[in-house]
């Protein structure tokens, strides 16, 4: 499908921007330091940041193998599945994850300095 869109853009001499985004395991890969940075960047009160850190950061878990729990593992990143705060906290980092960490490929079909080229430069220079 991507090749068809690029070919069509080339033939019609139109600009084209295609993003392929992969959010697989996104909850599990959220870095807590980065989440804290984003909470502060959006001007959350220090008290709120401390509350969120107390609720979300840290903890231990174990895995059931044949019905028996393994030794506890110290969790150092990620958001817990089923945590009611997780979707809201994920939204804080989703824009940056989308723009910087999960963009697998960007194809730009354009000539010279175009509106799309300028937009991409602005997105990447966050």
Short mmCIF file of C-alpha atoms in Angstrom, two decimals:
data_model
loop_
_atom_site.label_atom_id
_atom_site.label_comp_id
_atom_site.label_asym_id
_atom_site.label_seq_id
_atom_site.Cartn_x
_atom_site.Cartn_y
_atom_site.Cartn_z
CA UNK A 1 0.00 0.00 0.00
CA UNK A 2 2.81 2.43 0.87
CA UNK A 3 4.46 1.91 -2.50
CA UNK A 4 1.16 2.61 -4.27
CA UNK A 5 0.71 5.90 -2.39
CA UNK A 6 4.29 6.96 -3.09
CA UNK A 7 3.97 6.03 -6.78
CA UNK A 8 0.69 7.95 -7.03
CA UNK A 9 2.29 10.99 -5.38
CA UNK A 10 5.24 10.85 -7.76
CA UNK A 11 3.05 10.47 -10.84
CA UNK A 12 0.71 13.29 -9.83
CA UNK A 13 3.67 15.41 -8.62
CA UNK A 14 1.94 15.98 -5.29
CA UNK A 15 3.48 16.14 -1.86
CA UNK A 16 3.04 13.13 0.36
CA UNK A 17 3.86 12.36 3.99
CA UNK A 18 3.52 8.80 5.27
CA UNK A 19 4.11 7.80 8.90
CA UNK A 20 4.29 4.24 10.13
CA UNK A 21 3.71 4.14 13.88
CA UNK A 22 4.24 1.18 16.23
CA UNK A 23 2.69 1.43 19.71
CA UNK A 24 3.42 -2.19 20.57
CA UNK A 25 4.39 -2.52 24.22
CA UNK A 26 4.12 1.24 24.64
CA UNK A 27 2.75 1.01 28.18
CA UNK A 28 5.60 -1.29 29.20
CA UNK A 29 8.31 0.96 27.79
CA UNK A 30 7.36 4.30 29.36
CA UNK A 31 10.43 5.61 31.16
CA UNK A 32 9.51 6.97 34.60
CA UNK A 33 12.09 9.75 34.47
CA UNK A 34 10.64 10.92 31.18
CA UNK A 35 7.08 10.69 32.54
CA UNK A 36 8.10 12.83 35.51
CA UNK A 37 9.72 15.33 33.13
CA UNK A 38 6.53 15.52 31.06
CA UNK A 39 4.35 15.99 34.16
CA UNK A 40 6.52 18.94 35.14
CA UNK A 41 6.62 20.26 31.58
CA UNK A 42 2.83 20.50 31.45
CA UNK A 43 3.02 22.44 34.72
CA UNK A 44 1.49 19.90 37.06
CA UNK A 45 1.82 21.04 40.66
CA UNK A 46 4.73 19.44 42.54
CA UNK A 47 2.26 17.89 44.96
CA UNK A 48 0.45 16.15 42.04
CA UNK A 49 3.75 14.93 40.64
CA UNK A 50 4.66 13.43 44.03
CA UNK A 51 1.24 11.74 44.26
CA UNK A 52 1.57 10.27 40.77
CA UNK A 53 5.07 9.05 41.55
CA UNK A 54 3.85 7.42 44.77
CA UNK A 55 1.02 5.68 42.91
CA UNK A 56 2.77 4.61 39.73
CA UNK A 57 6.54 4.49 40.18
CA UNK A 58 8.11 1.48 41.82
CA UNK A 59 6.70 -1.77 42.98
CA UNK A 60 7.46 -5.43 42.62
CA UNK A 61 5.77 -8.18 40.67
CA UNK A 62 6.01 -11.90 40.22
CA UNK A 63 5.00 -14.14 37.36
CA UNK A 64 2.86 -17.24 37.73
CA UNK A 65 4.55 -20.27 36.19
CA UNK A 66 2.37 -23.38 36.28
CA UNK A 67 0.30 -21.70 38.99
CA UNK A 68 3.25 -20.91 41.26
CA UNK A 69 4.66 -17.39 41.64
CA UNK A 70 8.30 -16.75 40.78
CA UNK A 71 10.61 -14.57 42.84
CA UNK A 72 9.62 -10.90 42.89
CA UNK A 73 11.00 -8.65 40.18
CA UNK A 74 11.63 -4.96 40.82
CA UNK A 75 9.71 -2.89 38.26
CA UNK A 76 11.68 0.10 36.96
CA UNK A 77 9.65 1.43 34.05
CA UNK A 78 6.30 1.16 32.34
CA UNK A 79 2.71 1.72 33.28
CA UNK A 80 0.69 -1.07 34.83
CA UNK A 81 -2.06 -2.60 32.71
CA UNK A 82 -5.41 -2.03 34.39
CA UNK A 83 -4.19 0.91 36.48
CA UNK A 84 -6.89 3.61 36.21
CA UNK A 85 -4.20 6.32 36.05
CA UNK A 86 -2.27 4.65 33.21
CA UNK A 87 -4.31 5.95 30.24
CA UNK A 88 -4.10 9.53 31.48
CA UNK A 89 -0.38 9.35 32.19
CA UNK A 90 0.24 7.66 28.85
CA UNK A 91 -1.40 10.61 27.09
CA UNK A 92 1.27 12.87 28.58
CA UNK A 93 3.99 10.97 26.77
CA UNK A 94 2.04 9.77 23.72
CA UNK A 95 2.75 12.84 21.59
CA UNK A 96 6.48 12.53 22.10
CA UNK A 97 6.38 8.74 21.75
CA UNK A 98 4.47 9.20 18.50
CA UNK A 99 6.79 11.85 17.13
CA UNK A 100 10.21 10.69 18.32
CA UNK A 101 10.31 7.12 19.56
CA UNK A 102 7.86 5.09 17.49
CA UNK A 103 8.16 6.63 14.06
CA UNK A 104 9.62 3.75 12.14
CA UNK A 105 9.83 5.47 8.81
CA UNK A 106 8.98 8.77 7.18
CA UNK A 107 8.69 9.01 3.45
CA UNK A 108 8.57 12.46 1.97
CA UNK A 109 7.92 12.92 -1.69
CA UNK A 110 8.53 16.55 -2.40
CA UNK A 111 10.86 18.94 -4.09
CA UNK A 112 12.81 21.73 -2.39
CA UNK A 113 11.39 23.37 0.70
CA UNK A 114 7.73 22.55 0.92
CA UNK A 115 5.08 22.88 3.59
CA UNK A 116 5.40 19.18 4.39
CA UNK A 117 9.19 19.38 4.70
CA UNK A 118 8.87 22.36 7.05
CA UNK A 119 6.20 20.58 9.10
CA UNK A 120 8.38 17.48 9.48
CA UNK A 121 11.36 19.60 10.53
CA UNK A 122 9.19 21.28 13.17
CA UNK A 123 7.90 17.93 14.48
CA UNK A 124 11.36 16.43 14.73
CA UNK A 125 12.89 19.46 16.46
CA UNK A 126 10.55 19.23 19.51
#
